[in-house]
Tab-separated table of C-alpha atoms in Angstrom:
chain	number	residue	atom	x	y	z
A	1	MET	CA	250.029	-97.131	136.150
A	2	ASP	CA	252.738	-97.252	138.843
A	3	LEU	CA	255.378	-99.975	139.116
A	4	THR	CA	253.550	-102.148	141.631
A	5	ASP	CA	250.350	-102.121	139.560
A	6	SER	CA	252.292	-102.957	136.415
A	7	LEU	CA	254.041	-105.877	138.083
A	8	ARG	CA	250.783	-107.113	139.606
A	9	HIS	CA	249.320	-107.531	136.111
A	10	GLN	CA	252.437	-108.878	134.369
A	11	LEU	CA	253.927	-111.353	136.843
A	12	PRO	CA	252.571	-114.892	137.359
A	13	GLY	CA	249.954	-115.412	140.037
A	14	THR	CA	247.476	-113.075	141.664
A	15	GLY	CA	247.409	-110.792	144.677
A	16	GLU	CA	249.073	-107.619	145.877
A	17	VAL	CA	252.682	-107.021	144.820
A	18	LEU	CA	255.156	-105.671	147.386
A	19	ILE	CA	258.581	-104.213	146.545
A	20	ASP	CA	261.500	-103.992	148.974
A	21	GLN	CA	265.016	-102.637	148.512
A	22	LEU	CA	267.722	-105.262	148.885
A	23	VAL	CA	271.089	-104.295	150.352
A	24	ALA	CA	273.156	-105.153	147.314
A	25	GLY	CA	276.174	-103.495	145.761
A	26	HIS	CA	276.820	-99.921	144.696
A	27	SER	CA	275.618	-99.977	141.101
A	28	ASN	CA	272.222	-100.972	139.707
A	29	GLN	CA	269.199	-101.118	141.987
A	30	THR	CA	268.274	-104.625	143.111
A	31	LEU	CA	264.719	-104.926	144.435
A	32	LEU	CA	262.850	-107.848	145.983
A	33	VAL	CA	259.391	-108.324	144.461
A	34	ARG	CA	256.856	-110.589	146.180
A	35	ARG	CA	253.159	-111.349	146.234
A	36	ARG	CA	251.597	-110.851	149.640
A	37	GLY	CA	250.532	-114.083	151.327
A	38	THR	CA	252.439	-116.355	148.917
A	39	ASP	CA	255.972	-117.703	148.528
A	40	GLN	CA	256.322	-116.125	145.070
A	41	THR	CA	259.390	-113.881	144.927
A	42	TRP	CA	261.460	-112.328	142.158
A	43	ILE	CA	264.356	-109.903	141.752
A	44	LEU	CA	263.936	-106.635	139.835
A	45	ARG	CA	266.972	-104.847	138.380
A	46	ALA	CA	266.850	-101.164	137.440
A	47	PRO	CA	269.412	-98.374	136.927
A	48	PRO	CA	270.336	-96.216	139.937
A	49	PRO	CA	268.848	-92.726	140.142
A	50	GLY	CA	270.700	-89.828	138.550
A	51	VAL	CA	272.675	-89.155	135.381
A	52	HIS	CA	274.907	-91.941	134.052
A	53	ALA	CA	277.684	-92.183	131.497
A	54	PRO	CA	276.572	-93.493	128.074
A	55	GLY	CA	276.284	-97.272	128.183
A	56	ALA	CA	276.528	-97.442	131.986
A	57	HIS	CA	273.927	-99.297	134.092
A	58	ASP	CA	272.314	-100.834	130.998
A	59	VAL	CA	270.015	-103.324	132.710
A	60	LEU	CA	268.189	-104.158	129.491
A	61	ARG	CA	271.444	-105.297	127.929
A	62	GLU	CA	272.048	-107.386	131.052
A	63	ALA	CA	268.643	-109.012	130.592
A	64	ARG	CA	269.440	-109.815	126.960
A	65	VAL	CA	272.679	-111.487	128.067
A	66	LEU	CA	270.770	-113.648	130.556
A	67	GLN	CA	268.288	-114.613	127.845
A	68	ALA	CA	271.108	-115.473	125.437
A	69	LEU	CA	272.749	-117.709	128.062
A	70	ALA	CA	269.542	-119.382	129.239
A	71	ASP	CA	270.440	-122.751	127.683
A	72	SER	CA	274.183	-122.584	128.400
A	73	PRO	CA	276.236	-124.219	131.186
A	74	ALA	CA	276.481	-120.806	132.912
A	75	ARG	CA	274.482	-120.510	136.119
A	76	VAL	CA	272.155	-117.684	135.157
A	77	PRO	CA	268.733	-116.801	136.588
A	78	ARG	CA	265.773	-116.950	134.202
A	79	VAL	CA	264.344	-113.621	133.029
A	80	VAL	CA	260.549	-113.501	133.532
A	81	LEU	CA	259.773	-109.898	132.586
A	82	PHE	CA	261.538	-107.323	130.397
A	83	GLU	CA	260.299	-103.729	130.340
A	84	GLU	CA	262.067	-101.308	127.993
A	85	ALA	CA	259.994	-98.324	129.092
A	86	GLY	CA	261.094	-98.773	132.714
A	87	PRO	CA	263.812	-99.563	132.079
A	88	TYR	CA	263.930	-102.692	134.252
A	89	TYR	CA	263.698	-106.430	134.138
A	90	VAL	CA	262.555	-109.108	136.566
A	91	MET	CA	264.257	-112.462	137.045
A	92	GLU	CA	263.774	-115.547	139.155
A	93	ARG	CA	265.196	-115.333	142.648
A	94	ALA	CA	268.054	-117.788	143.167
A	95	GLU	CA	268.051	-119.641	146.470
A	96	GLY	CA	270.925	-118.783	148.787
A	97	GLN	CA	272.948	-115.872	150.117
A	98	VAL	CA	275.363	-113.319	148.699
A	99	VAL	CA	278.651	-113.143	150.633
A	100	ARG	CA	280.084	-109.655	151.089
A	101	SER	CA	282.203	-108.010	153.759
A	102	THR	CA	280.784	-110.029	156.668
A	103	VAL	CA	281.779	-113.689	156.811
A	104	PRO	CA	278.575	-115.740	157.283
A	105	SER	CA	278.340	-118.547	159.823
A	106	PHE	CA	278.186	-121.245	157.139
A	107	LEU	CA	281.723	-120.319	156.032
A	108	MET	CA	283.322	-120.685	159.460
A	109	SER	CA	284.748	-124.147	158.714
A	110	ALA	CA	287.732	-124.931	156.495
A	111	PRO	CA	285.857	-127.579	154.419
A	112	ALA	CA	283.134	-125.027	153.632
A	113	ARG	CA	285.702	-122.513	152.414
A	114	THR	CA	287.410	-125.187	150.326
A	115	ARG	CA	284.107	-126.094	148.696
A	116	LEU	CA	283.166	-122.490	147.933
A	117	ALA	CA	286.593	-121.609	146.533
A	118	GLY	CA	286.393	-124.577	144.180
A	119	GLU	CA	282.836	-123.683	143.192
A	120	LEU	CA	283.924	-120.132	142.384
A	121	VAL	CA	286.449	-121.446	139.875
A	122	ASP	CA	284.124	-124.117	138.491
A	123	ALA	CA	281.283	-121.646	137.862
A	124	LEU	CA	283.721	-119.434	135.950
A	125	VAL	CA	284.832	-122.394	133.838
A	126	GLU	CA	281.166	-123.028	132.981
A	127	ILE	CA	280.764	-119.429	131.798
A	128	HIS	CA	283.790	-119.829	129.564
A	129	ASP	CA	282.354	-123.094	128.202
A	130	ALA	CA	279.148	-121.369	127.036
A	131	ASP	CA	278.472	-121.098	123.311
A	132	THR	CA	279.254	-117.574	122.071
A	133	GLY	CA	276.813	-117.879	119.170
A	134	PRO	CA	273.710	-116.536	120.946
A	135	LEU	CA	275.600	-113.447	122.148
A	136	ILE	CA	276.965	-112.792	118.665
A	137	ALA	CA	273.496	-113.231	117.166
A	138	ALA	CA	272.093	-110.741	119.693
A	139	SER	CA	274.892	-108.220	118.939
A	140	LEU	CA	276.183	-108.530	122.503
A	141	GLY	CA	279.827	-109.056	121.590
A	142	ARG	CA	282.260	-109.838	118.822
A	143	PRO	CA	285.186	-112.240	118.937
A	144	ASP	CA	288.110	-110.169	117.680
A	145	GLY	CA	290.173	-107.372	119.221
A	146	TYR	CA	288.889	-107.643	122.788
A	147	LEU	CA	292.102	-106.749	124.608
A	148	GLU	CA	292.820	-103.791	122.366
A	149	ARG	CA	289.257	-102.549	122.834
A	150	GLN	CA	289.685	-102.823	126.592
A	151	LEU	CA	292.833	-100.715	126.516
A	152	ARG	CA	291.239	-98.137	124.247
A	153	ARG	CA	287.987	-97.948	126.212
A	154	TRP	CA	289.454	-97.624	129.689
A	155	GLY	CA	292.330	-95.434	128.562
A	156	GLY	CA	289.749	-93.081	127.089
A	157	GLN	CA	287.710	-93.228	130.295
A	158	TRP	CA	290.749	-92.311	132.381
A	159	ALA	CA	291.290	-89.301	130.104
A	160	THR	CA	287.856	-87.963	131.105
A	161	LEU	CA	288.745	-87.977	134.809
A	162	GLU	CA	290.971	-84.903	134.737
A	163	THR	CA	289.691	-83.172	137.879
A	164	PRO	CA	291.301	-81.359	140.835
A	165	SER	CA	290.573	-84.387	143.044
A	166	ALA	CA	292.223	-86.839	140.634
A	167	ARG	CA	295.227	-84.536	140.168
A	168	SER	CA	295.726	-84.004	143.885
A	169	ARG	CA	295.825	-87.787	144.408
A	170	ASP	CA	298.190	-88.258	141.444
A	171	LEU	CA	295.848	-90.750	139.813
A	172	LEU	CA	296.184	-89.812	136.170
A	173	ARG	CA	299.951	-90.112	135.961
A	174	THR	CA	299.833	-93.509	137.667
A	175	ALA	CA	297.017	-94.666	135.386
A	176	LEU	CA	298.974	-93.569	132.317
A	177	ASP	CA	302.090	-95.393	133.531
A	178	ILE	CA	300.027	-98.567	133.934
A	179	GLU	CA	298.456	-98.162	130.496
A	180	THR	CA	301.918	-97.780	128.968
A	181	TRP	CA	303.031	-100.983	130.698
A	182	LEU	CA	299.918	-102.851	129.569
A	183	ARG	CA	300.462	-101.870	125.954
A	184	ALA	CA	304.135	-102.805	126.075
A	185	HIS	CA	303.463	-106.254	127.567
A	186	GLN	CA	300.137	-107.209	125.950
A	187	PRO	CA	300.023	-111.016	125.546
A	188	GLU	CA	298.555	-113.055	122.740
A	189	THR	CA	294.956	-113.904	123.564
A	190	VAL	CA	294.256	-117.481	124.656
A	191	GLY	CA	290.971	-117.483	122.743
A	192	HIS	CA	287.492	-115.994	122.781
A	193	THR	CA	284.692	-117.041	125.103
A	194	VAL	CA	281.757	-115.533	126.908
A	195	VAL	CA	283.250	-113.287	129.605
A	196	HIS	CA	281.338	-112.018	132.613
A	197	GLY	CA	283.310	-108.797	133.082
A	198	ASP	CA	282.736	-108.417	136.851
A	199	TYR	CA	283.214	-111.914	138.220
A	200	LYS	CA	283.795	-111.917	141.978
A	201	LEU	CA	282.492	-113.494	145.149
A	202	ASP	CA	279.723	-111.005	145.867
A	203	ASN	CA	278.282	-111.515	142.396
A	204	VAL	CA	277.325	-115.132	143.058
A	205	VAL	CA	274.558	-116.666	145.176
A	206	VAL	CA	275.713	-119.373	147.604
A	207	ASP	CA	273.591	-122.169	149.072
A	208	PRO	CA	274.472	-122.189	152.806
A	209	ALA	CA	273.648	-125.898	153.087
A	210	ASP	CA	276.522	-127.129	150.915
A	211	CYS	CA	278.367	-123.978	149.706
A	212	THR	CA	277.420	-124.565	146.089
A	213	ILE	CA	276.842	-121.600	143.802
A	214	THR	CA	273.224	-121.468	142.657
A	215	ALA	CA	273.503	-118.443	140.334
A	216	VAL	CA	275.925	-115.892	138.942
A	217	LEU	CA	274.617	-112.312	139.012
A	218	ASP	CA	275.417	-108.863	137.588
A	219	TRP	CA	275.964	-109.525	133.881
A	220	GLU	CA	275.929	-105.853	132.897
A	221	MET	CA	279.488	-105.937	131.463
A	222	ALA	CA	279.320	-109.400	129.872
A	223	THR	CA	280.533	-109.807	126.302
A	224	ILE	CA	282.800	-112.027	124.201
A	225	GLY	CA	286.497	-111.763	124.902
A	226	ASP	CA	289.612	-113.256	126.415
A	227	PRO	CA	288.590	-115.567	129.289
A	228	LEU	CA	291.737	-114.779	131.269
A	229	SER	CA	290.367	-111.271	131.793
A	230	ASP	CA	287.737	-112.824	134.099
A	231	LEU	CA	290.312	-114.998	135.844
A	232	GLY	CA	292.660	-112.053	136.371
A	233	TYR	CA	289.813	-109.966	137.753
A	234	LEU	CA	288.825	-112.725	140.197
A	235	LEU	CA	292.420	-113.066	141.371
A	236	PHE	CA	292.912	-109.305	141.753
A	237	LEU	CA	289.652	-108.690	143.642
A	238	THR	CA	289.658	-111.701	145.955
A	239	PRO	CA	291.821	-111.963	149.074
A	240	TRP	CA	292.925	-115.607	149.061
A	241	VAL	CA	294.569	-117.477	151.952
A	242	ASN	CA	296.669	-115.110	154.110
A	243	GLU	CA	295.990	-112.110	151.842
A	244	LYS	CA	294.421	-108.808	152.910
A	245	PRO	CA	291.520	-107.159	151.059
A	246	LEU	CA	292.120	-103.970	149.105
A	247	LEU	CA	288.615	-102.667	149.795
A	248	ASP	CA	286.742	-104.311	152.654
A	249	ASP	CA	283.252	-103.525	151.422
A	250	LEU	CA	284.019	-104.751	147.915
A	251	THR	CA	285.981	-107.937	148.535
A	252	GLY	CA	285.661	-109.078	152.153
A	253	GLU	CA	287.791	-111.797	153.724
A	254	ALA	CA	285.573	-114.856	153.434
A	255	LEU	CA	288.131	-116.779	151.352
A	256	ALA	CA	291.260	-115.429	153.061
A	257	GLN	CA	291.106	-117.950	155.916
A	258	SER	CA	292.663	-121.406	156.194
A	259	GLY	CA	291.024	-124.091	154.094
A	260	SER	CA	290.365	-121.752	151.182
A	261	PHE	CA	292.481	-121.577	148.022
A	262	THR	CA	295.737	-119.795	147.380
A	263	ARG	CA	296.032	-117.929	144.093
A	264	ASP	CA	298.119	-120.873	142.792
A	265	ASP	CA	295.285	-123.256	143.708
A	266	VAL	CA	292.912	-121.095	141.646
A	267	LEU	CA	295.242	-121.091	138.663
A	268	ASP	CA	295.845	-124.855	138.859
A	269	ARG	CA	292.141	-125.695	139.062
A	270	TYR	CA	291.247	-123.380	136.175
A	271	ALA	CA	294.146	-124.510	133.952
A	272	THR	CA	293.380	-128.182	134.605
A	273	ALA	CA	289.701	-127.721	133.764
A	274	THR	CA	290.249	-125.674	130.601
A	275	GLY	CA	293.692	-126.614	129.303
A	276	ARG	CA	294.482	-122.905	128.888
A	277	ASP	CA	297.935	-121.417	129.396
A	278	VAL	CA	297.728	-119.091	132.411
A	279	SER	CA	301.397	-118.095	132.521
A	280	ALA	CA	300.631	-114.468	131.561
A	281	ILE	CA	297.963	-114.058	134.248
A	282	ARG	CA	299.724	-111.165	135.989
A	283	TRP	CA	299.064	-108.977	132.941
A	284	TYR	CA	295.348	-109.666	133.283
A	285	GLU	CA	295.476	-108.870	137.001
A	286	VAL	CA	297.054	-105.503	136.211
A	287	LEU	CA	294.354	-104.868	133.598
A	288	ALA	CA	291.726	-105.700	136.218
A	289	GLY	CA	293.140	-103.264	138.769
A	290	TRP	CA	293.494	-100.486	136.205
A	291	LYS	CA	289.898	-100.913	135.026
A	292	LEU	CA	288.511	-101.246	138.535
A	293	ALA	CA	290.250	-98.080	139.728
A	294	CYS	CA	288.811	-96.167	136.769
A	295	PHE	CA	285.296	-97.425	137.410
A	296	LEU	CA	285.537	-96.599	141.115
A	297	GLU	CA	286.961	-93.140	140.486
A	298	THR	CA	284.037	-92.405	138.186
A	299	SER	CA	281.728	-93.308	141.079
A	300	HIS	CA	283.767	-91.184	143.495
A	301	GLN	CA	283.480	-88.175	141.218
A	302	ARG	CA	279.713	-88.688	140.969
A	303	TRP	CA	279.656	-88.430	144.762
A	304	ILE	CA	281.786	-85.232	144.709
A	305	ARG	CA	279.359	-83.665	142.210
A	306	GLY	CA	276.392	-84.591	144.416
A	307	GLU	CA	274.976	-87.074	141.874
A	308	SER	CA	275.038	-89.968	144.360
A	309	ASP	CA	274.365	-90.207	148.085
A	310	ASP	CA	276.113	-93.582	148.442
A	311	ALA	CA	278.411	-92.926	151.431
A	312	TRP	CA	280.777	-95.702	150.334
A	313	PHE	CA	281.738	-93.647	147.276
A	314	ALA	CA	283.152	-91.015	149.630
A	315	THR	CA	285.679	-93.539	150.972
A	316	LEU	CA	287.132	-93.984	147.501
A	317	ASP	CA	289.272	-90.870	147.924
A	318	THR	CA	291.779	-93.294	149.468
A	319	GLY	CA	290.358	-96.538	148.070
A	320	VAL	CA	291.046	-95.735	144.413
A	321	PRO	CA	294.736	-94.860	144.946
A	322	ARG	CA	295.128	-98.089	146.940
A	323	VAL	CA	293.734	-100.164	144.063
A	324	LEU	CA	295.773	-98.296	141.466
A	325	HIS	CA	299.024	-98.554	143.403
A	326	HIS	CA	298.513	-102.292	143.888
A	327	ALA	CA	298.116	-102.683	140.124
A	328	GLN	CA	301.267	-100.620	139.605
A	329	ALA	CA	303.163	-102.829	142.075
A	330	LEU	CA	302.135	-105.885	140.038
A	331	CYS	CA	303.582	-104.200	136.932
A	332	MET	CA	306.910	-103.702	138.656
A	333	ALA	CA	306.943	-107.259	140.009
A	334	THR	CA	306.219	-108.695	136.554
A	335	SER	CA	308.613	-106.600	134.448
């Protein structure tokens, strides 16, 4: 039985099932599933084609996270179908749009940008307010040692990227210098919460009518850890007022115009809502840049080896050094 036949029998309703590719991201496949002649639509998530690193593109784990957070304050879509043999899962389709490199018409006004910037912080606060118990019970995270595990995991990943391309761009020495700085300046954790792991503007769905966030997507890297790792990642990835994006296709400039937030506005809103000390946030921003550069370089090397035909990965020959050098500059500014 092919995929469309399987979905036709397993999803609610009756009638022919149609599957369309959505233009979405550079990681897992995101497909639109619909029944012909009806308004029934869903989103299917599946790994990309090709060989992946162990643990990468684990969509079934992502589905388990969504199920564990179903009754939490976090804005998660409901999982309606989970297929281990696929592997894939199907979830409800959230109403709204995903904002990427092109600024949509509904964000052309300053009040709209103000509303969305505030929503982006508020939705993150809700994630960090979620009960960690269901994730612990489902073996999707543990509360202790998160920052040390992050350093060990990504430091080990950088060590696997010893290639002529990485050497010629001087990536490994820079990455090691950043790792040394991170270890020397590691802060005390502010606590343990649910963390998203990839929280940024193009991983939320926005209602164009009022700029509210209807759902948070892409929970592949979610776990339990230090909540400031999410906040640092959001700050590092997002160009705020009068800032320039590091990678246009990844971050865009939707919130870099007047009426949006500055990074200080983000910190103030988050700290006020949570009561957490954010004074060490630069360390978490450096961690975010170091991790992101490693993840992107892994994708770039997949492209070099011919394991991916995503043309954007080719641009990372200059994109990865730009991300890494920005993280290094933050180290120097913070020391």
